[in-house]
Short mmCIF file of C-alpha atoms in Angstrom, two decimals:
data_model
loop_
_atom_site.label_atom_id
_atom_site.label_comp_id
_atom_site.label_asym_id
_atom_site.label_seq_id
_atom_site.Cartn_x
_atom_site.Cartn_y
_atom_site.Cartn_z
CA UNK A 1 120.40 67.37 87.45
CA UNK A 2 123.36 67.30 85.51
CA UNK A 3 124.93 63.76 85.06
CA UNK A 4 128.54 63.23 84.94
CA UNK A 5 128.34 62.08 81.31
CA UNK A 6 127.78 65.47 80.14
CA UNK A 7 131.06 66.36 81.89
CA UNK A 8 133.26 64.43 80.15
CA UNK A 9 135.08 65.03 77.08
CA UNK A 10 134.49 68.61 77.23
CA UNK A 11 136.87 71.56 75.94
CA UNK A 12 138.84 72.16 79.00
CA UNK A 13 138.73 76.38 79.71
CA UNK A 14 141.77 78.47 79.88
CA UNK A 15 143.92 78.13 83.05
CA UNK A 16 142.70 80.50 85.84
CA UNK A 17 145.17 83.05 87.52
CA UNK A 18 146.17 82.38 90.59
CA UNK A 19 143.65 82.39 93.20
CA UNK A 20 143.59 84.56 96.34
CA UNK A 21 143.90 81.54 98.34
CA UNK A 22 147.63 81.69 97.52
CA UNK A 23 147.97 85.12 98.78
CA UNK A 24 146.33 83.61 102.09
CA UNK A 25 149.07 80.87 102.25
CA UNK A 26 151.68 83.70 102.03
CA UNK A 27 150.39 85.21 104.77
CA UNK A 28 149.94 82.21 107.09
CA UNK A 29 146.42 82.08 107.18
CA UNK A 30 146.41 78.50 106.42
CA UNK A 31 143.91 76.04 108.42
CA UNK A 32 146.74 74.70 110.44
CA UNK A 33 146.81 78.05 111.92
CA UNK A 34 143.26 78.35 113.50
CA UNK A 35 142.11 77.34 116.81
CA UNK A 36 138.42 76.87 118.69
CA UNK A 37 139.05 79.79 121.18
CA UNK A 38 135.85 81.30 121.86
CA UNK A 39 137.66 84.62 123.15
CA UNK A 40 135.79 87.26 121.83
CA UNK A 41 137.39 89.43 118.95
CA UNK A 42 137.22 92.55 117.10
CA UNK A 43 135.67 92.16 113.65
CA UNK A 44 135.50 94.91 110.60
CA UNK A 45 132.24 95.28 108.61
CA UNK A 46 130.67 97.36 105.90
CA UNK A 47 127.49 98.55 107.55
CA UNK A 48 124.61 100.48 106.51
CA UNK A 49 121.86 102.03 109.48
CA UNK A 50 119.41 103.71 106.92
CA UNK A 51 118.52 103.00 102.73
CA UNK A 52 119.58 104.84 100.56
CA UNK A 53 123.06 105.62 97.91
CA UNK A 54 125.34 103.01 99.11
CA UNK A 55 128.68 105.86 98.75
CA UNK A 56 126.67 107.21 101.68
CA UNK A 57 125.52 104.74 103.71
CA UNK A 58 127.68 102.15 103.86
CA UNK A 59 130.36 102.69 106.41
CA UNK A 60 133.43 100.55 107.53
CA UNK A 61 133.18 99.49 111.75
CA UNK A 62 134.34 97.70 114.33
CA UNK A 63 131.59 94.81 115.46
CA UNK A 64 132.42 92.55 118.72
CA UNK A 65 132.47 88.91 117.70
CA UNK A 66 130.53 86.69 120.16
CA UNK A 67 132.05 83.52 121.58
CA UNK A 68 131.22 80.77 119.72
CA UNK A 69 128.51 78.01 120.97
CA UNK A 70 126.18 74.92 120.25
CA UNK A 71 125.58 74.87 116.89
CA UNK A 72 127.87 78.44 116.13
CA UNK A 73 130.42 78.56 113.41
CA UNK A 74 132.96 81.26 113.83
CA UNK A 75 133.69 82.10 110.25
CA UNK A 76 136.66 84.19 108.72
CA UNK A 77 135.65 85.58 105.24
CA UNK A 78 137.65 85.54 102.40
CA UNK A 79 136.29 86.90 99.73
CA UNK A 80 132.93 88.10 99.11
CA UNK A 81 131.30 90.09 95.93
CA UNK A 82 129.53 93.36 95.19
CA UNK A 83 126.23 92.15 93.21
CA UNK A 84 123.50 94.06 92.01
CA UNK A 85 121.09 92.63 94.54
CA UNK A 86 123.35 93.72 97.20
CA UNK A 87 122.97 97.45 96.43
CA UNK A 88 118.82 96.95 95.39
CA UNK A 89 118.70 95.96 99.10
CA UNK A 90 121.15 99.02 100.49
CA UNK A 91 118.98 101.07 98.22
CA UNK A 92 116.16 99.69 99.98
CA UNK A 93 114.26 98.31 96.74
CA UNK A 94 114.69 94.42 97.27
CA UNK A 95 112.14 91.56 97.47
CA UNK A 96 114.58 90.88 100.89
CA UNK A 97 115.40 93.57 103.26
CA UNK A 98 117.07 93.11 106.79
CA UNK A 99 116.77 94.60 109.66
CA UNK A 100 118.60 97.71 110.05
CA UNK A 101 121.37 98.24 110.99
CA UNK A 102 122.53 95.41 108.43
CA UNK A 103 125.91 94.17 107.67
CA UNK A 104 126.30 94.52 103.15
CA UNK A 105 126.58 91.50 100.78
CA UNK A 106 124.85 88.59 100.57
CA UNK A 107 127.68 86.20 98.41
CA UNK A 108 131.01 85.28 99.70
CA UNK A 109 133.13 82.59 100.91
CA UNK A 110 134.86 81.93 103.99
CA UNK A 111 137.01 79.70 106.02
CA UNK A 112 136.31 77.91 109.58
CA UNK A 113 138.14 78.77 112.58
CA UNK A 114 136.22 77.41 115.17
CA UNK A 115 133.00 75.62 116.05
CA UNK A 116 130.72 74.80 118.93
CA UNK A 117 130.41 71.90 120.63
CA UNK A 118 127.18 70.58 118.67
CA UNK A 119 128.23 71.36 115.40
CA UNK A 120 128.84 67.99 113.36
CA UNK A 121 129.26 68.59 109.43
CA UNK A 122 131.69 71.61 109.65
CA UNK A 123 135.52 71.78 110.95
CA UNK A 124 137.84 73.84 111.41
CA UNK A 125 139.40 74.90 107.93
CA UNK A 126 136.65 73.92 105.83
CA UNK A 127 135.43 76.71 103.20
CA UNK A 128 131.77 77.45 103.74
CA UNK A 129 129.37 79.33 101.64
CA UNK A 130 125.90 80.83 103.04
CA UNK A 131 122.66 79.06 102.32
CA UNK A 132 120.64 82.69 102.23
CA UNK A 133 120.66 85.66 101.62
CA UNK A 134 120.51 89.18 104.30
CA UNK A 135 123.11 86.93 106.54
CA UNK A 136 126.22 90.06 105.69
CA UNK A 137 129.33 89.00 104.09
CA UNK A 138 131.49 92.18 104.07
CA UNK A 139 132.69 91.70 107.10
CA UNK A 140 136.30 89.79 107.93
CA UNK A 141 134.57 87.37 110.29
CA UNK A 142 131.38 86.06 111.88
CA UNK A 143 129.71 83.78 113.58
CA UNK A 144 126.65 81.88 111.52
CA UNK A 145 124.70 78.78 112.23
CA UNK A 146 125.82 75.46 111.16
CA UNK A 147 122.38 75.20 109.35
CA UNK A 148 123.30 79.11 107.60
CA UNK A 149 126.48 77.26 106.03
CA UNK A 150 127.07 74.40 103.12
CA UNK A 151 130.70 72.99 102.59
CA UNK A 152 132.13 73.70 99.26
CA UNK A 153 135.40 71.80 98.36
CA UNK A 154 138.52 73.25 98.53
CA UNK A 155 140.16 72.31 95.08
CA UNK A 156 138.04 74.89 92.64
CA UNK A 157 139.46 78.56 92.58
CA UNK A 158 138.61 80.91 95.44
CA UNK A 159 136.55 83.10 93.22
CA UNK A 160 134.91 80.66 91.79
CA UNK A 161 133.67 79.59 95.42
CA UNK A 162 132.92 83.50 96.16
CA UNK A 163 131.03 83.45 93.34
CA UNK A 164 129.09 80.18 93.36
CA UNK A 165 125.77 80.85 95.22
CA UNK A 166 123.93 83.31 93.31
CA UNK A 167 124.53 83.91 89.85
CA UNK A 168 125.42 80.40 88.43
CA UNK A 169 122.51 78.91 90.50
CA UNK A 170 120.21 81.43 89.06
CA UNK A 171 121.87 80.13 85.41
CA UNK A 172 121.55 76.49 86.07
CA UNK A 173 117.80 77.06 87.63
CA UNK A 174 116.28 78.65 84.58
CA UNK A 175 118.11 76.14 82.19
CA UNK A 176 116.63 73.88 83.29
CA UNK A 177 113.15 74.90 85.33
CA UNK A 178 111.12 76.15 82.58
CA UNK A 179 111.22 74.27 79.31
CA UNK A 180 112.53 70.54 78.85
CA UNK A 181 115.39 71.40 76.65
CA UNK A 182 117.55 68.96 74.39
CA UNK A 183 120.89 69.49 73.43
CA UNK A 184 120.94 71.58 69.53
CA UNK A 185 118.06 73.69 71.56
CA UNK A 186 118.52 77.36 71.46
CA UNK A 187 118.16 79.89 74.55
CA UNK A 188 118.10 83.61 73.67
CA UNK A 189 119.08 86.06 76.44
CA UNK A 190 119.76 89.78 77.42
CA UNK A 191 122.73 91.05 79.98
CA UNK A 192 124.67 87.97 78.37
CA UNK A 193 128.11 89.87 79.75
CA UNK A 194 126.39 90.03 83.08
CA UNK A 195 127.25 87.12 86.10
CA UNK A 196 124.43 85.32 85.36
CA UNK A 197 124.51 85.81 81.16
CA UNK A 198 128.32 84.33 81.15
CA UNK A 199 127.63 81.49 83.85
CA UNK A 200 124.50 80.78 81.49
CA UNK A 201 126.59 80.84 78.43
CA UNK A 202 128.96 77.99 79.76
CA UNK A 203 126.12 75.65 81.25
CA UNK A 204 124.49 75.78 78.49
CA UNK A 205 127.86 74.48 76.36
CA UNK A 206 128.30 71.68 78.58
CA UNK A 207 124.10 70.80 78.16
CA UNK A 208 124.93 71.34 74.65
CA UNK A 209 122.60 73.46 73.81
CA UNK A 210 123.00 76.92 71.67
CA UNK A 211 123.31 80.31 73.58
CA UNK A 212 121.91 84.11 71.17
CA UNK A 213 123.44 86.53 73.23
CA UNK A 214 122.48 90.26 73.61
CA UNK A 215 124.25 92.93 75.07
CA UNK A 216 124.48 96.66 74.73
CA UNK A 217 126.52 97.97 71.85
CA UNK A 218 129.61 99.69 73.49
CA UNK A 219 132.95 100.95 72.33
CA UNK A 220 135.12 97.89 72.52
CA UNK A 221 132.04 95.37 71.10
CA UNK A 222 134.57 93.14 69.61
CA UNK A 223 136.66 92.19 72.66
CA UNK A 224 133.31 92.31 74.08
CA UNK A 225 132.37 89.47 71.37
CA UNK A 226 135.69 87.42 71.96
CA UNK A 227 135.48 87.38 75.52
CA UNK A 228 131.55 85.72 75.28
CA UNK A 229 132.62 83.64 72.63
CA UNK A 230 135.63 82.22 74.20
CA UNK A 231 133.19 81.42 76.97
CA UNK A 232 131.18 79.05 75.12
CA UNK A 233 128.63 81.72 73.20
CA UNK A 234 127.22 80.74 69.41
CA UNK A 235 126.14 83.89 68.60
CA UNK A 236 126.83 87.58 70.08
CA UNK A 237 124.88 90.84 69.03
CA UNK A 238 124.00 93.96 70.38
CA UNK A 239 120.27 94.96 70.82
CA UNK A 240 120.57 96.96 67.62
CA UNK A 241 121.64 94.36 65.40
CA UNK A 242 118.87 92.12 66.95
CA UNK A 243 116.01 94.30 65.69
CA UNK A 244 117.51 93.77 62.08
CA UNK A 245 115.74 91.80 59.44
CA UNK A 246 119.43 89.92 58.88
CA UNK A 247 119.39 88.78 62.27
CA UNK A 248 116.36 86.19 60.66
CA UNK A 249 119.28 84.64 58.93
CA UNK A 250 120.56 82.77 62.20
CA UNK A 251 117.34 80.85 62.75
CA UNK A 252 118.31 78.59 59.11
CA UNK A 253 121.45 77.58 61.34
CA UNK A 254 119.27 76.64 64.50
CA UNK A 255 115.97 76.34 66.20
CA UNK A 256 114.28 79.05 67.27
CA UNK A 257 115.04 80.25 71.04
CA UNK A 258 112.36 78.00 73.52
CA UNK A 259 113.92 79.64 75.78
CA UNK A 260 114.54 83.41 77.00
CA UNK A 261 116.44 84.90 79.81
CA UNK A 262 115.65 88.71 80.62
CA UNK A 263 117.37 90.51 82.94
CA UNK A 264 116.53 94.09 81.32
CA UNK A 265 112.90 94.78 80.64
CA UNK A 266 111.23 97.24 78.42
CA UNK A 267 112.50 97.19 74.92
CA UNK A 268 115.05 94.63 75.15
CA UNK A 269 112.58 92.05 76.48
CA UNK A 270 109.82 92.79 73.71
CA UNK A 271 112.83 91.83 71.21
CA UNK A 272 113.66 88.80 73.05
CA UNK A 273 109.99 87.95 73.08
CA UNK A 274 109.51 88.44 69.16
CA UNK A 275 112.32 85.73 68.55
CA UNK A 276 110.66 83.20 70.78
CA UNK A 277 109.47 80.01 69.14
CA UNK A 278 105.57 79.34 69.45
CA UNK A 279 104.62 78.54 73.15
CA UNK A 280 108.28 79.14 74.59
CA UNK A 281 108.97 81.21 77.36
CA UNK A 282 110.61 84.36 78.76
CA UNK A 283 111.59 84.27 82.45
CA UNK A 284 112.93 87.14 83.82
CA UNK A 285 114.99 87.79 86.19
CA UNK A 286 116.35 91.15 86.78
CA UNK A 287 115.14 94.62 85.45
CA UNK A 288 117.89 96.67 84.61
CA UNK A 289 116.13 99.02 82.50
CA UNK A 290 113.78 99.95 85.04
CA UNK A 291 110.93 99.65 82.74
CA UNK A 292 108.14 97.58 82.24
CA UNK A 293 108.13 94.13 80.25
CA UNK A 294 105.60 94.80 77.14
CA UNK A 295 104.42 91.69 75.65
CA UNK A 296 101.88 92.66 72.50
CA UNK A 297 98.78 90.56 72.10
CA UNK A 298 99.68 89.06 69.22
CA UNK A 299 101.96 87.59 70.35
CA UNK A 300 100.30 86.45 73.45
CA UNK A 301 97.54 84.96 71.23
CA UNK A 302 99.27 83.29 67.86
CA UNK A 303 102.73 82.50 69.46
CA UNK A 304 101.04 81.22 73.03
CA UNK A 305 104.35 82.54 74.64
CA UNK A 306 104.67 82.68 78.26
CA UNK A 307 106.06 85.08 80.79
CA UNK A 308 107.28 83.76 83.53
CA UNK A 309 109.86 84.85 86.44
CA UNK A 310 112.79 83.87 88.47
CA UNK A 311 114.05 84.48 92.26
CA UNK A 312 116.67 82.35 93.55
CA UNK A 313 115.35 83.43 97.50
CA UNK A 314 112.27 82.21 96.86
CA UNK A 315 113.56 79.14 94.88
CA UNK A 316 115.00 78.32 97.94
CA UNK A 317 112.22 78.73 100.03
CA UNK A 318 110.28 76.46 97.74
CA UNK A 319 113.16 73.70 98.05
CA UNK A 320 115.28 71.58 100.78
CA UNK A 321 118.66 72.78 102.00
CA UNK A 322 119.31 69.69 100.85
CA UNK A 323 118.17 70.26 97.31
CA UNK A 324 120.16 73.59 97.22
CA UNK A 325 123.60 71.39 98.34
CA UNK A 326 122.54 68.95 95.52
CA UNK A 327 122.62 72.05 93.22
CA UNK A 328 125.88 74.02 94.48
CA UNK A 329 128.14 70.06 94.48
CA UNK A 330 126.75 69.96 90.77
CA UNK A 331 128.16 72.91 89.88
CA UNK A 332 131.40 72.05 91.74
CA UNK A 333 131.88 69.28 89.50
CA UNK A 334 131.13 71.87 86.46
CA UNK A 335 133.64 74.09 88.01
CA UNK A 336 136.45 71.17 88.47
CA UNK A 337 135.94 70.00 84.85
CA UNK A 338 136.98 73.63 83.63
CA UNK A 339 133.21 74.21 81.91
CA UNK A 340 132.17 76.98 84.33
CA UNK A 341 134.84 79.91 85.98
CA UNK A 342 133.87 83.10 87.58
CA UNK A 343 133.29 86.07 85.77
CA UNK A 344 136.06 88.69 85.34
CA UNK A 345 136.57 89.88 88.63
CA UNK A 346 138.78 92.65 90.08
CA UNK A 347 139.85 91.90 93.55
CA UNK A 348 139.30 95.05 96.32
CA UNK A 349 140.65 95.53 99.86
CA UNK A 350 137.69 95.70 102.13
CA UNK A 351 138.77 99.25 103.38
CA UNK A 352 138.97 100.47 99.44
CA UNK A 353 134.96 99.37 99.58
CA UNK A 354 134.09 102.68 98.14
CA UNK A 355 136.52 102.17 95.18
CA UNK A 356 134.24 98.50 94.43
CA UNK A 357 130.80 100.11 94.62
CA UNK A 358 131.39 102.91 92.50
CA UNK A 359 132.99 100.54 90.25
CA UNK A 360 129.97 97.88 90.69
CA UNK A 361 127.42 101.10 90.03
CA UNK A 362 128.78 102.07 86.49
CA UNK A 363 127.36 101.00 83.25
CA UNK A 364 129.09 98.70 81.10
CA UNK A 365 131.34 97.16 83.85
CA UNK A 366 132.39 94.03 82.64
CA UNK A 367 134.51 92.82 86.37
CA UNK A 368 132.82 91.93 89.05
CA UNK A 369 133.97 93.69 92.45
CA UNK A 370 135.03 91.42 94.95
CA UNK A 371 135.94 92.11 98.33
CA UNK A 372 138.91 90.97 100.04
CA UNK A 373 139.57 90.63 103.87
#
C-alpha cells in the first residue's frame, strides 16, 4: 500500500467546486436533522423488471422503506453515478446480474439516518459507501446491512466519495497487482479520458511513475490533451498517432511501458501490446470496442508478454472487507492531499435520469453522470 511518504510534498491539484454537500446544508439536510424512527417511508428508485435498453427499462417508483432493525442501516443517498457497468448489467451482459426486479447503480454515497439496535461502527450522519456491487443506489434511500457499508470521512468532496469505490480502486489495483513497479517506470494505457484512465493518471503521479496515454482522436483533442495533462499525464496521443513510427521517439525519454491498461480491445489493445517491454503485461479491464484482444505470436514468443485481466467484484471476493477498507482509507488520504479528484462530472436530478443515461450512452463523453437525490 501506499505510504504516507509518497504523499507529501506533492503538487497540490486545482481547488474543487463546491460540492453538493453544500447544496444539502442549504436545504437542512444536515446530520443534526435525522432521527432513528423506524416509521416506515416512501422511497423513489430507478428500477428495471426485464434487460434490455436502459431508456426503456428503467423506470422511476415508489418502493416502501422497511423499519429499520438489528444490524439495518437506514441510508439516505446522496449522490450516486451512471457507470458503464451499471448499464452492461441493465443490458443484461454483466459478469454480476441481480435478481429482477433490481434497483440501477452500483456506486454512490450516502448519509445515515438511523440504525438498529446491533449496529456498532455506523451512526447516524456518517457518509457510507457500499462494499459490493447489485446492492441499487438510484434510489433516495434504503436500508443496507451494516456489513454492506464502509465509513468514508466526511472532509473529501462529495463526488469524490460518490465516486470512490469503483473506478479509482480498479486504478490503484492494477498499479500495483501485476508488475512491481518503481518510480521513472512507464504504464501505457487506452480509455485514458475514461474514470478509471484519469484516476490512473493521478496515482500513478503520486507513485511517480510515467503515464502514455491513448484516447480516440476527436474534435477538441487539444483541450482533450490539457485536461489529461493537467491531471498528471506525461504523454497524450490518439490511437492514430500511436501506430506512427515517431511515436518510437518517446521511448529515448523513458522506459518502455511494463505495464498496460486496456479497457478497449481489438485494435487498440494489439497497439498497446506492440509497445510493451519484453515480459510486461497487458491487463484488461473493460472492452469497449466489443472486439476481441489479438495478441500475434511473435510477440507471445520473443517479447514473453502476458495477458492478464482485471475485475474489481471478484477482487473483492478474493480479499477481506477489511482489505477493501484498507484500500478505500488509502485513497482517502490520496484524495485529502489533492493528488486524486473525481472525474468531470455533471450533476442530474434523479427524476431527469433519462437526461444522465443518454448522456452516459454517447461516445466521447468526457462527464460522468451523477445522480442527485
Amino acid at each position: 500500500m501506499l505510504v504516507s511518504g509518497l504523499l507529501t510534498g506533492a503538487r497540490a491539484r486545482a481547488p474543487l467546486r463546491a460540492s453538493l454537500l453544500e447544496t444539502w446544508r442549504l436545504r437542512g439536510r444536515t446530520a443534526s436533522s435525522y432521527s432513528a424512527s423506524s416509521e416506515p417511508s416512501k422511497v423513489r428508485a430507478l428500477i428495471y423488471g426485464n434487460h434490455g435498453d436502459p431508456a426503456k427499462v428503467i423506470q422511476l417508483k415508489n418502493l416502501e422503506l422497511t423499519a429499520v432493525e438489528g444490524s439495518d442501516v437506514h441510508v439516505r443517498m446522496l449522490a450516486a453515478p451512471v457507470n458503464p457497468a451499471d448499464i452492461n448489467m441493465i443490458q443484461g451482459n454483466y459478469g454480476l446480474l441481480p435478481k429482477l426486479p433490481a434497483v440501477g447503480g452500483n456506486e454512490g454515497v450516502g448519509q445515515v439516518v438511523a440504525v438498529g439496535n446491533s449496529v456498532s461502527g455506523l451512526k447516524p450522519g456518517d457518509w457510507v459507501i457500499l462494499t459490493s456491487a447489485g446492492l441499487g443506489t438510484w434510489r433516495t434511500e434504503a436500508v443496507f446491512s451494516e456489513e454492506a457499508l464502509i465509513q468514508v470521512p466526511k472532509d473529501i468532496p462529495l463526488q469524490s466519495a460518490a465516486t470512490l469505490s469503483v473506478n479509482p480502486c480498479t486504478a490503484y489495483r492494477m498499479l500495483m497487482d501485476f508488475e512491481q513497479l518503481q518510480p521513472g517506470d512507464s504504464v501505457i494505457q487506452n480509455a485514458s479520458n475514461s474514470g478509471v484512465g484519469q484516476a490512473v493518471i493521478q496515482i500513478a503521479s503520486a507513485l511517480r511513475l510515467k503515464t502514455i496515454n491513448v484516447v480516440r482522436d476527436r474534435p477538441d483533442i487539444q483541450k482533450l490533451r490539457n485536461k489529461l495533462k493537467d491531471l498528471g499525464a506525461d504523454y497524450v496521443l490518439t490511437e492514430e498517432e500511436l501506430r506512427m513510427p515517431e511515436t518510437k521517439a518517446i521511448f529515448k525519454d523513458l522506459p518502455l511501458p511494463r505495464l498496460a491498461l486496456n479497457c478497449v480491445g481489438g485494435k487498440s489493445s494489439t497497439e498497446l501490446l506492440r509497445h510493451l517491454a519484453p515480459g510486461g503485461t497487458m491487463v484488461t479491464y473493460g472492452g469497449m470496442a466489443k472486439q476481441p484482444v489479438t495478441a500475434s505470436v511473435s510477440l507471445l514468443i520473443f517479447k514473453d508478454v502476458k495477458l492478464r485481466g482485471f475485475w474489481l467484484s471478484q477482487w473483492k471476493n478474493n480479499h477481506s472487507p477489511d482489505e477493501f477498507k484498507e484500500l478505500i482509507l488509502t485513497l482517502c488520504n490520496l484524495i485529502r492531499q489533492g493528488q486524486l479528484t473525481a472525474p468531470t462530472c455533471s450533476e442530474v436530478p434523479l427524476q431527469d435520469y433519462q437526461l444522465a443515461l443518454e448522456a452516459s450512452m454517447k461516445p466521447f463523453v468526457s462527464s460522468k453522470q451523477i445522480l442527485t437525490m
